[in-house]
Structures are given as C-alpha cells and as structure tokens.
Amino acid sequence: MSALLDVVAVMDRLRSPGGCPWDAEQTHASLAPYAVEEAHEVAEAAEAGDLPALREELGDLLLQVLFHARVAQEAPDGEAFDLADVASVLAAKLRRRHPHVFAVGPDGPSVTDADGVNRQWDAIKAAERADRSGGGERGDGGAGAGAPASVLDGVPATLPALMRAQKVLGRARKAGIAVGPVFADDPDDPDNAGSEIGAELLAVVARAAAAGVDAEAALRAQVRGVVAQVHDAEANAR
C-alpha cells in the first residue's frame, strides 16, 4: 500500500503546476490510445510467460488508471472523481457480482462451478444494464439517450476485430439471436472478395468460440511463431 500511495503522489506531482508540461496537457481522449497499447503489451507478456516483463507492463497499465483518475479530479463539480472513487466502485461491483462469495447465509446463492459463476455473472450484468437504463432505456450513452438497451452494450467498438467478433457472437448466442455473415453488394467488387473473406473469418471465430478457444489469443500465438521463424532465418543469414 505504501508503494501505491507513493506512485499516486508521483502522478499528482507530474500533473500539478510545476510538474511535467506533457502530462499537464493530456486529456482522457488523448490518453485513450496508450491504455489500449499497454493492455496489449500486458497480454503479450502474460501469454509469453515472461513474469519480469509482465510486472513492468502491469505497472505501465496501472499508470493509465492513475493518470485518468488524476485528470478526472479536475473535472467540474459533480463529475470529478479520484482513484479512491474508482477503487470503491470496483469493490462494490466485485461484491455485487460474486454473491456466492459475499452473500453468506441460507439466502445466499449456491454456485459451485465456473459455468454457474458465468451464468450468474451474465444475469447480474443484464440486471445492471436494465437498472442503468431505467427499465429498458440505455443510460450508458452506447447508442444515444433513449435508445433501447442491447445485449451488446459494453462491447467496445475499438476492440481488435477477432476479439470483438467473438464477443458479439457470444452475446448474440446467449440471447438466442440468430446471426450470420453479411455480404455487401459492391459494384466495384463483383466477386465481393472482401465480404467472402470476412465471412470466412467470422466462421473461424464462431468455430473458435464453439471449441472454447480465444480466437485473438490463438492468432497472436501463431504470429509469435512466425516472428520467431523470421528471426531465426535472419540469424542464419547473418
């Protein structure tokens, strides 16, 4: 905890008058790409099993949380929040979404396996969306105020395509909504090659989901293998 308090103080110093000019200019929007980049670097270190790198990359990702929280302190009254508020909201969410752990006693739910936890988690999230939307109207700005709530709420449009496809297909399947590939009628592309390839990729993502495979992670693993082959070939050539 002392280390966490120390880094919070460092972030405050960087952002405050007399600190770092670059840090002082940043906004939530300007910082957003860095959060995406750092999250990918965390995933890369985790999948590679490189614990020293993972420790450093988690620190870089934590920096993004600290930075956003520090910028948010400067928001107008009623909108401002700080790191303590972020942690408080998270702790409440974790307790709310784990009633099998925190709702003790005879009235608490009895969930004993991971599948049950996932089903319970989805049900709680659906209830939360309904509460936020006032009984059916979306309140998170996902598609504008007054738009109907959707099972796709909370799936960011900025996710990598494979990851987003898997999440969208999964949400649709759980909701019992039949979906499939969409073929565009492009007069400049009579064979619709792009649509056909996109449909094939979508089918592969669906296969991955059915097999319990993370399509994004699987492709990253293959790309790492190709990168290693390129490096080996370059080393041999030298």
PDB file of C-alpha atoms in Angstrom, residues 98-101 108-121:
ATOM      1  CA  HIS A  98     -19.968 -12.535  -6.569  1.00  0.00           C
ATOM      2  CA  PRO A  99     -22.996 -13.121  -4.324  1.00  0.00           C
ATOM      3  CA  HIS A 100     -21.942 -16.767  -3.972  1.00  0.00           C
ATOM      4  CA  VAL A 101     -18.896 -15.483  -2.087  1.00  0.00           C
ATOM      5  CA  GLY A 108     -27.106 -16.629  -0.442  1.00  0.00           C
ATOM      6  CA  PRO A 109     -26.883 -18.318  -3.867  1.00  0.00           C
ATOM      7  CA  SER A 110     -25.175 -21.686  -4.090  1.00  0.00           C
ATOM      8  CA  VAL A 111     -22.866 -21.676  -7.114  1.00  0.00           C
ATOM      9  CA  THR A 112     -20.270 -24.423  -7.095  1.00  0.00           C
ATOM     10  CA  ASP A 113     -18.655 -24.408 -10.551  1.00  0.00           C
ATOM     11  CA  ALA A 114     -17.229 -21.983 -13.094  1.00  0.00           C
ATOM     12  CA  ASP A 115     -20.137 -22.436 -15.538  1.00  0.00           C
ATOM     13  CA  GLY A 116     -22.577 -21.486 -12.812  1.00  0.00           C
ATOM     14  CA  VAL A 117     -20.489 -18.444 -11.961  1.00  0.00           C
ATOM     15  CA  ASN A 118     -20.520 -17.358 -15.621  1.00  0.00           C
ATOM     16  CA  ARG A 119     -24.299 -17.737 -15.899  1.00  0.00           C
ATOM     17  CA  GLN A 120     -24.791 -15.831 -12.671  1.00  0.00           C
ATOM     18  CA  TRP A 121     -22.374 -13.108 -13.818  1.00  0.00           C
TER      19      TRP A 121
END
